[in-house]
Tab-separated table of C-alpha atoms in Angstrom:
chain	number	residue	atom	x	y	z
S	1	GLN	CA	-13.596	17.910	32.819
S	2	LYS	CA	-11.785	18.714	29.424
S	3	VAL	CA	-8.009	17.135	29.342
S	4	HIS	CA	-5.926	19.395	27.697
S	5	VAL	CA	-2.944	17.482	25.983
S	6	LEU	CA	0.026	19.750	24.750
S	7	PRO	CA	1.932	18.517	21.528
S	8	GLN	CA	6.281	17.906	22.318
S	9	THR	CA	6.584	17.292	18.490
S	10	VAL	CA	4.801	18.340	15.550
S	11	LEU	CA	5.253	17.448	11.794
S	12	TYR	CA	2.952	19.552	9.647
S	13	ILE	CA	3.355	19.391	5.838
S	14	ALA	CA	1.434	21.476	3.308
S	15	ASP	CA	1.510	21.861	-0.880
S	16	ALA	CA	3.723	24.432	-2.288
S	17	GLU	CA	0.055	26.231	-3.596
S	18	THR	CA	-0.971	26.729	0.400
S	19	PHE	CA	2.658	27.905	1.229
S	20	SER	CA	2.825	30.589	-2.012
S	21	GLY	CA	-1.385	31.362	-2.079
S	22	HIS	CA	-2.539	35.354	-2.259
S	23	GLU	CA	-4.395	36.596	0.732
S	24	GLU	CA	-6.180	39.929	1.543
S	25	CYS	CA	-4.487	42.627	2.076
S	26	HIS	CA	-6.828	45.228	3.955
S	27	GLU	CA	-4.451	48.353	3.883
S	28	GLN	CA	-4.296	48.280	-0.283
S	29	LYS	CA	-7.895	46.291	-0.493
S	30	LYS	CA	-5.935	44.159	-3.024
S	31	ALA	CA	-4.927	40.357	-2.332
S	32	ARG	CA	-0.687	39.281	-2.050
S	33	LYS	CA	0.989	36.778	-2.466
S	34	ARG	CA	1.860	35.266	0.946
S	35	ASN	CA	5.417	34.665	1.799
S	36	SER	CA	5.443	30.826	3.041
S	37	LYS	CA	8.078	32.031	5.624
S	38	GLU	CA	5.049	34.063	6.704
S	39	THR	CA	2.423	31.450	7.033
S	40	ALA	CA	4.912	29.415	8.608
S	41	ILE	CA	5.564	32.216	11.327
S	42	ALA	CA	1.511	32.528	11.486
S	43	LEU	CA	1.056	28.455	12.148
S	44	GLU	CA	3.480	28.326	14.572
S	45	LYS	CA	2.445	30.675	17.032
S	46	LEU	CA	-0.578	28.595	18.097
S	47	LEU	CA	1.947	25.509	19.116
S	48	PRO	CA	3.486	25.839	22.686
S	49	LYS	CA	6.972	27.706	21.766
S	50	ARG	CA	8.888	24.761	23.171
S	51	CYS	CA	7.129	22.263	21.004
S	52	GLN	CA	9.982	20.922	18.544
S	53	ILE	CA	8.336	22.213	15.254
S	54	LEU	CA	8.974	20.386	11.220
S	55	GLY	CA	7.639	21.944	8.511
S	56	LEU	CA	7.686	20.980	4.919
S	57	VAL	CA	6.136	21.937	1.409
S	58	THR	CA	5.894	19.215	-1.294
S	59	PRO	CA	4.059	19.421	-4.569
S	60	GLY	CA	0.835	17.200	-3.824
S	61	ILE	CA	-0.534	15.397	-0.212
S	62	VAL	CA	-1.867	12.049	1.228
S	63	VAL	CA	-4.244	12.879	4.103
S	64	THR	CA	-6.455	11.376	6.471
S	65	PRO	CA	-9.512	13.749	7.110
S	66	MET	CA	-10.032	15.225	10.756
S	67	GLY	CA	-12.636	12.624	12.450
S	68	SER	CA	-12.119	9.069	12.784
S	69	SER	CA	-9.115	6.618	11.852
S	70	SER	CA	-11.355	4.938	9.436
S	71	ASN	CA	-12.180	7.533	7.558
S	72	GLN	CA	-10.746	7.763	3.718
S	73	PRO	CA	-7.138	9.022	3.143
S	74	GLN	CA	-6.855	11.165	0.351
S	75	GLU	CA	-4.198	11.821	-2.353
S	76	ILE	CA	-4.617	14.895	-3.308
S	77	GLU	CA	-2.513	15.889	-6.738
S	78	GLU	CA	-3.787	19.721	-6.890
S	79	GLY	CA	-5.210	22.308	-5.415
S	80	GLU	CA	-4.828	23.118	-1.938
S	81	ALA	CA	-3.682	20.617	1.366
S	82	GLY	CA	-1.970	20.144	4.031
S	83	PHE	CA	-2.069	18.444	7.569
S	84	ALA	CA	-0.423	18.373	10.934
S	85	LEU	CA	0.841	15.577	13.211
S	86	LEU	CA	1.168	16.844	17.039
S	87	PHE	CA	2.711	14.127	19.399
S	88	PRO	CA	2.184	14.336	23.160
S	89	LYS	CA	4.443	13.400	25.562
S	90	ILE	CA	4.679	9.031	25.039
S	91	ASP	CA	5.984	6.738	27.886
S	92	GLY	CA	8.840	4.684	26.239
S	93	VAL	CA	9.227	7.149	22.968
S	94	LYS	CA	11.245	9.653	21.755
S	95	ILE	CA	11.108	11.370	18.998
S	96	HIS	CA	12.964	14.251	18.470
S	97	THR	CA	13.980	16.556	14.849
S	98	PHE	CA	17.174	17.023	13.366
S	99	HIS	CA	18.798	19.319	10.619
S	100	PHE	CA	22.104	18.545	8.511
S	101	SER	CA	23.078	21.562	6.151
S	102	LYS	CA	25.266	21.140	3.517
S	103	ASP	CA	28.149	22.538	3.790
S	104	SER	CA	29.912	24.450	0.909
S	105	LYS	CA	33.469	24.174	2.516
S	106	ASN	CA	33.688	20.553	2.690
S	107	ARG	CA	33.220	17.632	0.716
S	108	VAL	CA	32.807	15.156	3.195
S	109	PHE	CA	29.947	15.032	6.114
S	110	ASP	CA	30.802	15.344	9.393
S	111	GLU	CA	29.578	11.471	10.457
S	112	SER	CA	29.794	12.764	14.158
S	113	LYS	CA	26.656	14.815	14.216
S	114	PHE	CA	25.057	12.073	13.861
S	115	ALA	CA	25.657	10.897	17.373
S	116	GLU	CA	24.612	14.192	18.676
S	117	ALA	CA	21.255	13.884	16.691
S	118	GLY	CA	20.926	11.019	18.010
S	119	LEU	CA	21.290	8.774	15.470
S	120	LYS	CA	23.968	6.769	16.107
S	121	ASN	CA	25.269	4.876	19.285
S	122	ASN	CA	21.687	4.588	20.247
S	123	PRO	CA	20.632	1.162	20.950
S	124	ASP	CA	16.498	2.092	21.108
S	125	LEU	CA	16.128	4.423	17.753
S	126	ARG	CA	13.499	2.205	15.682
S	127	VAL	CA	12.338	5.096	12.774
S	128	VAL	CA	13.818	7.587	10.709
S	129	LEU	CA	11.999	9.686	8.496
S	130	LEU	CA	14.089	11.724	6.082
S	131	PHE	CA	13.042	14.484	4.074
S	132	GLY	CA	16.078	16.051	1.214
S	133	TYR	CA	14.924	19.873	0.136
S	134	ASN	CA	16.959	21.994	-2.415
S	135	SER	CA	17.164	18.387	-4.341
S	136	TRP	CA	17.781	21.067	-7.521
S	137	LYS	CA	21.066	22.236	-5.866
S	138	SER	CA	24.563	21.018	-7.217
S	139	GLY	CA	25.537	18.171	-4.790
S	140	ALA	CA	22.186	17.694	-3.589
S	141	THR	CA	21.777	14.209	-4.538
S	142	ARG	CA	25.615	13.102	-3.016
S	143	PHE	CA	24.533	14.945	0.406
S	144	LEU	CA	21.890	12.637	0.606
S	145	HIS	CA	23.616	9.674	-0.252
S	146	GLN	CA	26.121	10.852	2.734
S	147	ILE	CA	23.484	11.438	5.153
S	148	VAL	CA	21.776	8.079	3.806
S	149	ASN	CA	24.501	5.488	3.523
S	150	PRO	CA	25.418	5.390	7.089
S	151	LEU	CA	22.235	5.018	8.406
S	152	ASN	CA	21.128	1.972	6.024
S	153	GLU	CA	21.317	-0.553	8.981
S	154	LYS	CA	19.007	-3.218	9.116
S	155	SER	CA	17.869	-2.457	12.539
S	156	ILE	CA	16.520	0.914	11.474
S	157	ILE	CA	13.612	2.120	9.450
S	158	LEU	CA	14.555	4.946	6.833
S	159	ALA	CA	11.736	6.098	4.821
S	160	GLY	CA	11.139	9.697	3.291
S	161	GLY	CA	11.846	11.562	0.210
S	162	GLN	CA	12.516	14.601	-1.476
S	163	VAL	CA	10.432	17.630	-1.196
S	164	GLU	CA	10.179	21.355	-2.266
S	165	SER	CA	11.492	23.372	0.916
S	166	PHE	CA	11.390	23.034	4.467
S	167	THR	CA	9.595	26.181	6.969
S	168	SER	CA	10.246	25.116	10.171
S	169	LEU	CA	12.020	27.323	12.603
S	170	THR	CA	12.435	25.628	15.011
S	171	SER	CA	15.220	22.941	13.874
S	172	GLU	CA	18.536	22.584	15.815
S	173	ASN	CA	20.114	24.504	12.504
S	174	SER	CA	17.936	26.946	12.291
S	175	SER	CA	20.156	29.820	11.254
S	176	ALA	CA	21.030	28.163	7.761
S	177	GLN	CA	17.751	29.717	5.517
S	178	PRO	CA	16.866	27.054	3.586
S	179	GLY	CA	17.028	28.757	0.589
S	180	ASP	CA	20.972	29.273	0.652
S	181	ALA	CA	21.345	25.405	0.964
S	182	CYS	CA	20.895	22.239	0.261
S	183	GLY	CA	20.358	19.894	3.121
S	184	VAL	CA	18.109	16.772	4.868
S	185	VAL	CA	15.489	17.402	8.047
S	186	GLY	CA	13.824	14.584	9.465
S	187	LEU	CA	12.483	12.857	12.109
S	188	ALA	CA	13.839	10.375	15.135
S	189	PHE	CA	11.869	7.291	16.487
S	190	SER	CA	13.458	5.924	19.445
S	191	GLY	CA	11.618	3.461	21.939
S	192	PRO	CA	12.206	0.197	22.793
S	193	GLN	CA	8.084	-0.657	22.075
S	194	ILE	CA	7.850	0.989	18.470
S	195	GLN	CA	7.244	-1.452	15.837
S	196	SER	CA	7.681	-0.218	11.857
S	197	ALA	CA	7.611	-1.451	8.560
S	198	THR	CA	8.025	-0.383	5.027
S	199	VAL	CA	7.620	-1.767	1.600
S	200	LEU	CA	8.451	-0.124	-1.685
S	201	LEU	CA	5.915	-0.176	-4.398
S	202	ASP	CA	8.141	0.055	-7.244
S	203	GLN	CA	7.633	0.980	-11.371
S	204	ASP	CA	6.256	-2.064	-11.950
S	205	VAL	CA	3.437	-1.446	-9.649
S	206	ALA	CA	0.730	-0.146	-11.680
S	207	ASP	CA	-2.531	-1.680	-11.382
S	208	GLU	CA	-5.211	-2.335	-8.779
S	209	ARG	CA	-3.524	-5.878	-8.159
S	210	THR	CA	-0.358	-5.430	-7.772
S	211	ALA	CA	-0.932	-2.125	-5.599
S	212	GLU	CA	-2.852	-4.546	-3.349
S	213	ALA	CA	0.075	-7.416	-3.284
S	214	ALA	CA	2.567	-4.304	-1.754
S	215	MET	CA	0.353	-4.383	0.941
S	216	GLN	CA	-0.185	-7.843	1.549
S	217	ARG	CA	3.785	-7.525	1.853
S	218	LEU	CA	2.969	-4.676	4.281
S	219	LYS	CA	-0.268	-6.874	5.991
S	220	ALA	CA	2.265	-9.528	7.027
S	221	ALA	CA	4.528	-7.907	8.951
S	222	ASN	CA	2.097	-8.168	11.388
S	223	ILE	CA	2.488	-4.602	13.142
S	224	PRO	CA	0.130	-3.992	15.407
S	225	GLU	CA	-2.646	-1.604	14.002
S	226	HIS	CA	-3.705	0.284	17.154
S	227	ASN	CA	-1.568	3.416	18.517
S	228	THR	CA	-0.496	2.794	14.557
S	229	ILE	CA	0.130	5.830	11.746
S	230	GLY	CA	0.844	5.408	8.378
S	231	PHE	CA	2.833	7.367	5.808
S	232	MET	CA	3.132	7.490	1.870
S	233	PHE	CA	5.612	9.374	0.473
S	234	ALA	CA	5.189	8.836	-3.240
S	235	CYS	CA	6.761	10.774	-6.227
S	236	VAL	CA	5.079	13.403	-8.587
S	237	GLY	CA	5.249	10.634	-11.740
S	238	ARG	CA	2.901	8.642	-9.820
S	239	GLY	CA	-0.800	9.162	-8.872
S	240	TYR	CA	-3.545	9.179	-11.494
S	241	ARG	CA	-0.920	9.931	-14.336
S	242	HIS	CA	0.755	6.282	-13.417
S	243	TYR	CA	-2.995	4.760	-13.255
S	244	LYS	CA	-3.940	5.958	-16.048
S	245	THR	CA	-6.953	8.495	-14.440
S	246	LYS	CA	-7.656	6.582	-12.197
S	247	ARG	CA	-7.577	8.433	-8.809
S	248	ASN	CA	-6.064	7.526	-4.946
S	249	MET	CA	-5.460	3.600	-5.955
S	250	GLU	CA	-2.625	2.918	-3.661
S	251	ALA	CA	-4.785	5.107	-0.417
S	252	ASP	CA	-7.819	2.651	-1.089
S	253	ALA	CA	-5.289	-0.274	-1.114
S	254	PHE	CA	-3.337	0.920	2.208
S	255	ARG	CA	-6.569	1.463	3.513
S	256	LYS	CA	-8.740	-2.292	1.822
S	257	PHE	CA	-5.693	-3.895	4.314
S	258	PHE	CA	-5.857	-1.101	6.715
S	259	PRO	CA	-9.189	-0.212	7.848
S	260	ASN	CA	-8.381	1.631	10.871
S	261	VAL	CA	-5.036	3.073	10.202
S	262	PRO	CA	-4.651	6.728	9.576
S	263	LEU	CA	-2.641	7.753	6.325
S	264	PHE	CA	-0.580	10.876	5.752
S	265	GLY	CA	2.163	11.269	3.148
S	266	PHE	CA	3.276	13.403	0.051
S	267	PHE	CA	4.090	13.048	-3.621
S	268	GLY	CA	7.347	14.295	-3.783
S	269	HIS	CA	10.537	14.726	-6.294
S	270	GLY	CA	12.274	10.982	-5.050
S	271	GLU	CA	11.879	8.397	-2.463
S	272	ILE	CA	13.830	7.385	0.230
S	273	GLY	CA	12.797	3.673	1.312
S	274	CYS	CA	12.953	-0.133	0.844
S	275	ASP	CA	10.914	-3.583	2.310
S	276	ARG	CA	12.063	-3.547	5.687
S	277	ILE	CA	10.735	-4.096	8.788
S	278	VAL	CA	11.853	-3.732	12.758
S	279	THR	CA	10.078	-5.283	15.533
S	280	GLY	CA	13.149	-6.625	17.954
S	281	ASN	CA	15.963	-8.199	15.057
S	282	PHE	CA	13.141	-9.911	12.351
S	283	VAL	CA	13.429	-7.759	9.150
S	284	LEU	CA	10.835	-8.795	5.913
S	285	ARG	CA	13.534	-8.990	3.649
S	286	GLU	CA	17.104	-10.326	4.514
S	287	CYS	CA	20.275	-9.467	1.747
S	288	ASN	CA	23.308	-10.817	3.671
S	289	ASP	CA	25.565	-8.192	3.970
S	290	ILE	CA	24.704	-5.968	1.015
S	291	LYS	CA	22.641	-2.692	1.584
S	292	ASP	CA	19.346	-1.854	0.882
S	293	ASP	CA	18.654	0.486	-2.018
S	294	LEU	CA	17.010	3.108	-0.683
S	295	LEU	CA	17.180	5.902	-3.348
S	296	HIS	CA	14.265	5.402	-5.388
S	297	GLY	CA	13.129	7.488	-8.344
S	298	TYR	CA	8.331	7.051	-10.094
S	299	THR	CA	8.083	4.589	-6.909
S	300	THR	CA	6.120	5.007	-3.578
S	301	VAL	CA	7.105	3.937	0.061
S	302	MET	CA	5.073	2.699	2.290
S	303	THR	CA	4.835	2.632	6.038
S	304	LEU	CA	3.784	1.885	9.177
S	305	ILE	CA	5.470	2.969	12.763
S	306	HIS	CA	3.648	1.970	15.746
S	307	LEU	CA	4.247	3.560	19.155
S	308	GLY	CA	3.536	0.965	21.313
S	309	SER	CA	0.265	0.339	23.215
S	310	ALA	CA	-1.655	3.253	23.917
S	311	LYS	CA	-2.415	4.130	27.528
């Protein structure tokens, strides 16, 4: 008997080429440029109507091919690529999307929106994946700081980066068109059984030895590796250009230390994260009361999210 598990939350990420490529237009018998919204609508029609969906467009993709979690992850910096992660209902875990759009009338962000999105006054909050979009717009960097700074707490993992755009039609504030403003979208993971860790590969990490040393720090966090997902958020300036034409360096280093954890992510325009671990109240790196620096460029953020014991 076949058992079908419906997704409750979906994160899909594709490169810009995939979302603005060409398709055959039969009426005119010639190729026409696809609209990214058309692609998003076609994709999201395949999913349940009550499903929360977050779709992102990025310059490059990091993906572990289907089949087995032990497949070799690939850094795809050029060409069409994408993936979708489908999260079913998981006992003891709540995953939800959120969207904050910059209001041109108000310079100060209303922090009461954090509580509405489950990002404040939520003792079970463990991980927040944050993605800024339209970062080239005036005021985008300042707005991102207004979102990140209040969430910069030792008990929460923050990770993500700057993407080109978001295409999701199911965000809470879907009336705001992505092209009209800048903002932040994301996924929040809540549940006492969730464990997570991040490490930052800064600009000095530029060869196989230093990349593997960063993965050893992540390994030392002792996050359980079953029922766990890896995320890689890298700058477009890294990849094979940064490693002197050697491709797949960071994904290979991850696979060496985590052979059975699938890795997903993207190349973007800025990174969010630091060295941090959340398992109860233990942290990987203490900075007294000084807030961690979470916004970076020319770096890579590696993240593990453990969703608890699989049943």
